[in-house]
Coordinates of C-alpha atoms and ligand atoms in Angstrom, one line a residue:
M1269 CA 96.9 62.3 97.6
S1270 CA 96.7 59.6 94.9
V1271 CA 97.3 61.8 91.8
N1272 CA 100.0 64.0 90.7
R1273 CA 98.7 67.4 89.8
Q1274 CA 100.9 69.0 87.2
I1275 CA 100.8 72.5 85.5
L1276 CA 102.1 72.3 81.8
L1277 CA 103.3 75.2 79.6
R1278 CA 100.7 75.1 76.8
T1279 CA 101.6 78.2 74.9
R1280 CA 104.4 80.9 75.2
P1281 CA 102.8 84.0 76.9
E1282 CA 102.9 87.4 75.5
G1283 CA 103.3 90.0 78.1
L1284 CA 102.0 88.8 81.6
V1285 CA 101.1 85.1 81.6
G1286 CA 97.4 84.1 81.2
D1287 CA 95.7 81.1 82.6
D1288 CA 95.3 79.8 79.2
D1289 CA 99.0 79.5 78.7
F1290 CA 98.9 76.5 80.9
E1291 CA 97.2 73.2 81.0
H1292 CA 96.3 71.8 84.6
I1293 CA 96.4 67.8 84.3
E1294 CA 96.5 65.0 86.8
K1295 CA 98.6 61.9 86.4
P1296 CA 99.2 58.9 88.6
V1297 CA 101.9 59.4 91.3
P1298 CA 105.2 58.1 89.8
E1299 CA 106.7 54.9 91.3
P1300 CA 110.4 55.2 92.2
G1301 CA 112.7 52.5 90.6
E1302 CA 115.7 51.0 92.4
G1303 CA 118.1 53.8 93.5
D1304 CA 115.5 56.6 93.0
A1305 CA 113.6 58.7 95.2
L1306 CA 109.9 60.1 95.2
I1307 CA 109.7 63.7 96.4
R1308 CA 106.5 65.4 97.6
T1309 CA 106.5 69.2 96.8
T1310 CA 105.7 71.4 99.8
W1311 CA 106.8 74.8 99.0
L1312 CA 107.3 76.5 95.4
S1313 CA 109.4 79.6 94.9
L1314 CA 108.2 82.2 92.5
D1315 CA 111.0 83.8 90.7
P1316 CA 110.9 86.6 87.9
T1317 CA 113.0 84.1 85.8
N1318 CA 110.2 81.7 85.7
R1319 CA 108.8 84.1 83.0
L1320 CA 112.0 84.1 81.1
W1321 CA 112.2 80.3 80.9
M1322 CA 108.9 80.4 79.2
R1323 CA 110.4 82.3 76.2
E1324 CA 111.2 80.6 72.9
E1325 CA 114.8 81.7 73.0
P1326 CA 117.4 80.1 75.4
T1327 CA 118.4 82.0 78.5
Y1328 CA 121.0 80.5 80.8
F1329 CA 118.8 77.4 80.6
P1330 CA 117.0 75.9 77.6
P1331 CA 113.4 77.1 77.3
V1332 CA 110.7 75.0 79.0
G1333 CA 109.2 73.0 76.0
L1334 CA 105.5 73.3 75.2
G1335 CA 103.6 70.5 76.8
E1336 CA 106.3 70.1 79.6
V1337 CA 105.8 70.6 83.3
M1338 CA 106.6 74.0 84.1
R1339 CA 110.1 74.6 85.6
G1340 CA 110.2 75.8 89.1
I1341 CA 112.4 75.8 92.2
G1342 CA 110.9 74.4 95.3
I1343 CA 111.2 72.4 98.5
G1344 CA 109.9 68.8 99.1
Q1345 CA 109.9 65.9 101.3
V1346 CA 111.4 62.5 100.4
I1347 CA 108.5 60.2 100.9
S1348 CA 109.8 57.0 99.4
S1349 CA 113.5 56.2 98.5
T1350 CA 116.3 53.6 97.8
N1351 CA 118.7 56.4 97.2
P1352 CA 121.0 56.5 100.2
E1353 CA 121.7 60.2 99.5
L1354 CA 117.9 61.1 99.6
P1355 CA 116.8 59.2 102.7
E1356 CA 113.0 58.9 103.4
G1357 CA 111.7 61.8 105.5
A1358 CA 114.5 64.3 104.3
M1359 CA 113.7 67.7 103.3
V1360 CA 115.3 68.7 100.1
A1361 CA 115.6 71.8 97.8
G1362 CA 115.9 71.9 94.1
M1363 CA 113.8 71.9 90.7
V1364 CA 110.7 70.3 91.8
G1365 CA 108.6 71.9 89.0
W1366 CA 105.0 73.1 89.3
Q1367 CA 103.7 69.6 90.3
D1368 CA 102.8 67.8 93.5
Y1369 CA 105.4 64.8 93.1
I1370 CA 108.7 64.3 91.1
L1371 CA 111.0 61.6 90.9
A1372 CA 114.7 62.6 91.8
S1373 CA 116.0 61.1 88.6
E1374 CA 113.8 63.1 86.5
A1375 CA 114.7 66.5 88.1
M1376 CA 117.1 68.7 85.9
A1377 CA 119.6 69.0 88.8
P1378 CA 120.4 67.0 91.9
F1379 CA 118.5 68.0 95.1
T1380 CA 120.2 69.5 98.2
V1381 CA 119.3 67.9 101.5
I1382 CA 118.4 70.4 104.1
P1383 CA 119.9 69.9 107.4
E1384 CA 117.5 68.6 110.2
D1385 CA 118.8 71.1 112.7
L1386 CA 118.1 74.2 110.5
P1387 CA 117.2 76.9 113.1
V1388 CA 114.6 78.5 110.9
D1389 CA 111.7 77.2 109.0
V1390 CA 112.8 75.2 105.9
R1391 CA 111.0 77.7 103.4
H1392 CA 113.9 80.2 104.2
M1393 CA 116.1 77.7 102.0
L1394 CA 114.1 79.2 98.9
G1395 CA 114.6 82.7 100.4
V1396 CA 117.1 84.4 102.5
L1397 CA 119.1 81.2 103.1
G1398 CA 118.7 79.9 99.5
H1399 CA 119.2 81.3 96.0
T1400 CA 117.6 84.5 96.8
G1401 CA 119.9 85.5 99.7
M1402 CA 122.9 84.0 97.8
T1403 CA 122.1 86.2 94.9
A1404 CA 122.6 89.2 97.2
Y1405 CA 125.8 87.9 98.5
F1406 CA 127.5 86.9 95.3
G1407 CA 126.5 90.1 93.4
L1408 CA 127.7 92.3 96.3
T1409 CA 131.0 90.4 97.2
D1410 CA 132.2 89.5 93.6
I1411 CA 131.0 92.7 91.5
G1412 CA 129.5 95.5 93.8
K1413 CA 132.0 95.4 96.4
P1414 CA 130.6 98.3 98.4
Q1415 CA 133.1 100.1 100.7
P1416 CA 132.3 101.7 104.0
G1417 CA 130.7 105.0 103.5
E1418 CA 129.9 104.5 99.8
T1419 CA 126.3 104.7 98.4
V1420 CA 124.6 101.9 97.0
V1421 CA 121.1 102.3 95.0
I1422 CA 119.0 99.2 95.0
S1423 CA 116.1 98.6 92.6
A1424 CA 113.1 96.3 93.5
A1425 CA 114.3 97.2 97.1
A1426 CA 111.2 95.6 98.8
G1427 CA 111.3 92.5 96.9
A1428 CA 113.0 89.2 97.7
V1429 CA 116.7 89.9 96.6
G1430 CA 116.4 93.7 97.1
S1431 CA 115.5 93.5 100.8
V1432 CA 118.3 91.2 101.5
T1433 CA 120.9 93.2 99.5
G1434 CA 120.0 96.5 101.2
Q1435 CA 120.4 94.9 104.6
M1436 CA 123.7 93.2 103.5
V1437 CA 125.1 96.8 102.2
K1438 CA 124.2 98.3 105.5
A1439 CA 126.0 95.4 107.3
M1440 CA 129.0 96.3 105.1
G1441 CA 129.1 99.8 106.4
A1442 CA 127.7 101.5 103.2
R1443 CA 124.6 103.6 102.6
A1444 CA 121.6 101.8 101.2
V1445 CA 119.2 103.8 99.0
G1446 CA 116.2 101.8 97.7
L1447 CA 113.9 102.1 94.7
A1448 CA 110.4 100.7 95.1
G1449 CA 107.1 100.9 93.6
T1450 CA 105.0 102.4 96.4
A1451 CA 105.5 104.8 99.3
E1452 CA 104.3 102.0 101.7
K1453 CA 107.2 99.7 100.5
C1454 CA 109.6 102.7 100.8
R1455 CA 108.5 103.3 104.3
M1456 CA 108.9 99.5 105.3
V1457 CA 112.4 99.2 103.8
V1458 CA 113.5 102.4 105.8
E1459 CA 111.8 101.8 109.0
D1460 CA 111.8 97.8 109.3
L1461 CA 114.9 97.0 107.3
G1462 CA 117.2 99.9 108.0
F1463 CA 117.8 101.3 104.6
D1464 CA 119.1 105.0 104.7
A1465 CA 116.4 106.2 102.2
C1466 CA 113.9 104.9 99.6
I1467 CA 112.4 106.6 96.6
C1468 CA 109.3 105.5 94.9
Y1469 CA 110.3 105.3 91.2
R1470 CA 106.6 105.8 90.1
D1471 CA 106.8 109.5 91.4
E1472 CA 107.3 111.9 88.5
D1473 CA 110.4 113.5 90.3
W1474 CA 112.0 110.3 91.4
R1475 CA 115.3 111.3 89.7
E1476 CA 115.4 114.5 91.7
Q1477 CA 114.4 112.6 95.0
L1478 CA 117.2 110.1 94.3
A1479 CA 119.8 112.9 93.7
A1480 CA 118.7 114.5 97.0
A1481 CA 119.1 111.1 98.6
C1482 CA 122.5 110.5 97.4
P1483 CA 124.5 113.6 98.3
D1484 CA 127.9 112.1 97.6
G1485 CA 126.6 110.6 94.3
I1486 CA 126.2 106.6 93.5
D1487 CA 129.0 104.2 93.8
V1488 CA 127.1 101.1 93.3
D1489 CA 123.9 100.4 91.1
W1490 CA 122.3 97.1 92.3
E1491 CA 120.1 96.8 89.1
S1492 CA 117.2 94.5 89.2
A1493 CA 115.0 96.7 87.1
G1494 CA 116.5 97.7 83.8
G1495 CA 114.7 100.0 81.4
E1496 CA 114.5 103.7 82.3
I1497 CA 115.9 102.9 85.8
L1498 CA 119.1 101.5 84.4
D1499 CA 119.3 104.3 81.8
H1500 CA 119.2 106.7 84.7
M1501 CA 121.7 105.0 86.8
M1502 CA 124.2 104.7 84.0
G1503 CA 124.2 108.4 83.5
N1504 CA 124.5 109.3 87.2
M1505 CA 127.3 107.2 88.6
N1506 CA 130.4 108.2 90.4
L1507 CA 133.9 107.9 89.0
N1508 CA 134.9 104.1 89.2
G1509 CA 131.3 103.0 89.9
R1510 CA 130.2 99.4 89.8
I1511 CA 126.8 98.3 88.2
V1512 CA 125.7 95.0 89.2
I1513 CA 123.2 93.5 86.8
C1514 CA 121.3 91.2 88.9
G1515 CA 118.1 91.3 86.8
L1516 CA 116.2 93.4 84.2
I1517 CA 112.6 92.6 85.4
A1518 CA 111.2 95.7 83.3
E1519 CA 112.2 93.7 80.1
Y1520 CA 111.3 90.2 80.9
N1521 CA 107.7 90.5 79.7
D1522 CA 108.8 91.1 76.1
Q1523 CA 108.6 94.8 76.3
P1524 CA 110.5 96.2 73.4
N1525 CA 114.1 96.8 74.4
K1526 CA 115.0 100.3 73.3
G1527 CA 118.8 99.8 74.2
V1528 CA 120.7 101.1 77.0
Q1529 CA 121.1 105.0 77.1
N1530 CA 124.0 106.8 78.5
F1531 CA 126.4 103.8 77.5
D1532 CA 129.3 106.3 76.9
E1533 CA 129.5 107.0 80.7
V1534 CA 131.0 103.5 81.0
I1535 CA 134.3 105.1 79.5
M1536 CA 134.0 108.6 80.9
K1537 CA 133.3 107.4 84.5
R1538 CA 135.4 104.5 84.2
L1539 CA 132.5 102.0 85.4
T1540 CA 132.5 98.4 85.7
I1541 CA 129.4 96.4 84.6
G1542 CA 129.0 92.9 85.9
G1543 CA 126.3 90.2 85.3
F1544 CA 126.0 86.9 87.1
V1545 CA 123.6 84.0 87.7
V1546 CA 123.5 82.9 91.2
L1547 CA 123.2 79.1 90.2
D1548 CA 126.8 79.3 88.9
H1549 CA 128.2 79.7 92.3
M1550 CA 125.7 77.6 94.6
T1551 CA 127.6 74.4 94.5
D1552 CA 130.9 75.7 95.1
R1553 CA 130.4 78.6 97.4
G1554 CA 127.0 77.9 98.7
Q1555 CA 128.3 77.2 102.2
E1556 CA 130.3 80.4 102.2
A1557 CA 127.1 82.3 101.3
V1558 CA 124.9 80.7 103.8
G1559 CA 127.3 80.9 106.5
A1560 CA 127.8 84.6 106.0
I1561 CA 123.9 85.1 105.7
A1562 CA 123.2 83.0 108.9
G1563 CA 125.7 84.8 110.8
L1564 CA 124.0 88.4 109.9
M1565 CA 120.7 86.9 110.7
A1566 CA 121.8 85.7 114.0
E1567 CA 123.1 89.2 114.8
G1568 CA 119.7 90.6 113.9
K1569 CA 121.4 92.4 110.8
I1570 CA 119.2 90.6 108.2
K1571 CA 115.5 90.1 108.9
P1572 CA 113.8 87.8 106.2
L1573 CA 110.7 89.4 104.3
E1574 CA 108.2 87.3 102.7
T1575 CA 104.8 86.9 101.0
L1576 CA 103.2 83.7 101.6
T1577 CA 100.4 82.3 99.5
E1578 CA 98.7 78.8 99.0
G1579 CA 97.7 76.2 96.5
L1580 CA 99.8 74.7 93.7
E1581 CA 97.0 75.7 91.0
T1582 CA 97.6 79.4 91.8
A1583 CA 101.2 79.3 90.6
P1584 CA 100.7 80.9 87.1
M1585 CA 98.6 83.8 88.3
A1586 CA 100.7 84.3 91.4
L1587 CA 103.9 84.9 89.1
N1588 CA 102.2 87.9 87.8
R1589 CA 102.3 89.4 91.3
L1590 CA 106.0 89.9 90.9
Y1591 CA 105.5 91.9 87.8
E1592 CA 102.6 94.0 89.3
G1593 CA 104.6 94.7 92.5
D1594 CA 102.1 92.5 94.5
N1595 CA 104.5 91.2 96.9
V1596 CA 107.1 92.2 99.5
G1597 CA 110.1 90.0 100.1
K1598 CA 110.1 86.4 98.9
L1599 CA 106.8 85.1 97.2
L1600 CA 106.4 81.5 98.1
I1601 CA 103.4 79.1 97.4
K1602 CA 102.5 76.6 100.2
V1603 CA 101.7 73.4 98.2
A1604 CA 101.3 70.8 100.9
D1605 CA 102.5 69.9 104.6
P1606 CA 105.3 67.4 104.6
P1607 CA 103.5 64.2 104.8
L1608 CA 105.9 62.1 106.9
Ligands
LIG465 P1 111.1 90.4 93.7 O1 112.0 91.7 94.1 O2 110.7 89.8 95.0 O3 109.8 90.7 92.8 C1 109.9 91.6 91.9 C2 109.8 93.1 92.2 O4 110.2 93.8 91.0 C3 108.4 93.4 92.3 O5 107.8 93.2 93.6 C4 108.2 94.9 91.9 O6 108.4 95.8 92.9 C5 109.5 95.0 91.0 N1 109.2 95.3 89.8 C6 108.5 94.7 88.8 N2 108.3 95.2 87.6 C7 109.2 96.4 87.6 C8 109.7 97.4 86.7 N3 109.0 97.3 85.7 N4 110.4 98.3 87.1 C9 111.0 98.4 88.4 N5 110.6 97.3 89.5 C10 109.8 96.4 89.0 O7 111.8 89.3 92.8 P2 113.2 88.7 93.1 O8 113.2 87.4 93.1 O9 113.8 89.3 94.4 O10 114.2 89.1 91.7 C11 114.6 90.5 91.8 C12 115.4 90.7 90.6 O11 116.6 90.0 90.7 C13 114.8 90.1 89.2 O12 115.3 91.1 88.2 C14 115.4 88.9 89.0 O13 115.4 88.4 87.6 C15 116.9 89.1 89.7 N6 117.3 87.8 90.1 C16 118.6 87.6 89.6 C17 119.3 86.5 89.9 C18 120.6 86.2 89.4 O14 121.3 85.1 89.5 N7 121.3 87.0 88.6 C19 118.7 85.5 90.9 C20 117.5 85.9 91.5 C21 116.9 87.0 91.1 P3 107.9 97.3 92.9 O15 106.6 97.4 93.6 O16 109.1 97.9 93.6 O17 107.7 97.7 91.5

């Protein structure tokens, strides 16, 4: 390909993103200077946080500027390089952005070289063996700390992080009870992934169903949803419970935040609430996490779950699938085959 297709953020979306919020342009493929490397994007990861980065206000990163290439995590192949750390042919993971090509020097963070002898497809470095799986690992080991026999409730249970979290909870000897948006997703996480139970949170009586599925109460809330789910969990935790604030997807599309209900329960039930950002730990403890997850995969205790789609140009609309529940497991876009 002789052009670099890029997707620029044109306006700040309100609610779900629209195609009008983006501009699709073509630029010449950049030339790497001395010591630089040119990377061809092969896979793009779609993450709920992409939507947060489009907001005006900073998150844990500065906002993506209007007119800038949309920020995105992905995998690519080094196709031309005089950087000894990024040799030609190497597959790398990092902030490729929503575009076909990027110079390593222009990425917001250094790329990670993927080992050549990886026993699974490289795309899993964006899912179970990448930031997704590591999110489950760090949130559980550092904050949730489920003990054998305890009950953990996991929202977005059939999604990328939730599906790994529930399987990891089971491997730690605790009970995994999922919350998901459809009966089919619930069936899948129980029958295919080994969760003990899963409740469809769109059912009117989901609160009663959840209570029945947790006869010994709830010790850990793995919170990926926020909104009404978090409100309910805050009011229904066991003494000394832990609430892992992994994400608040119900609130990312600028829904009015009504404030958390039942906050006094933090005192009454002596709760611990912890938030975290996986990127803070990936450099120092990435190997620890990947080693643990790869070990569980080898034992058959973690099965990767994914939804694959194709075409760079589909990225904006594909992002909405995460907000509409139109995915199971990790949502990835195939952009191209590795050219070398
Ligand atoms: P994902 O779970 O694969 O996709 C999002 C899922 O969220 C959808 O499939 C949908 O499933 C569910 N959902 C959408 N709107 C919802 C709502 N209003 N209430 C309840 N569920 C809703 O995405 P992911 O990448 O694994 O991310 C999951 C969560 O983890 C997000 O909150 C994300 O921000 C967070 N996260 C945090 C970190 C960190 O470092 N803290 C890192 C990665 C991800 P249903 O059909 O079940 O509704």
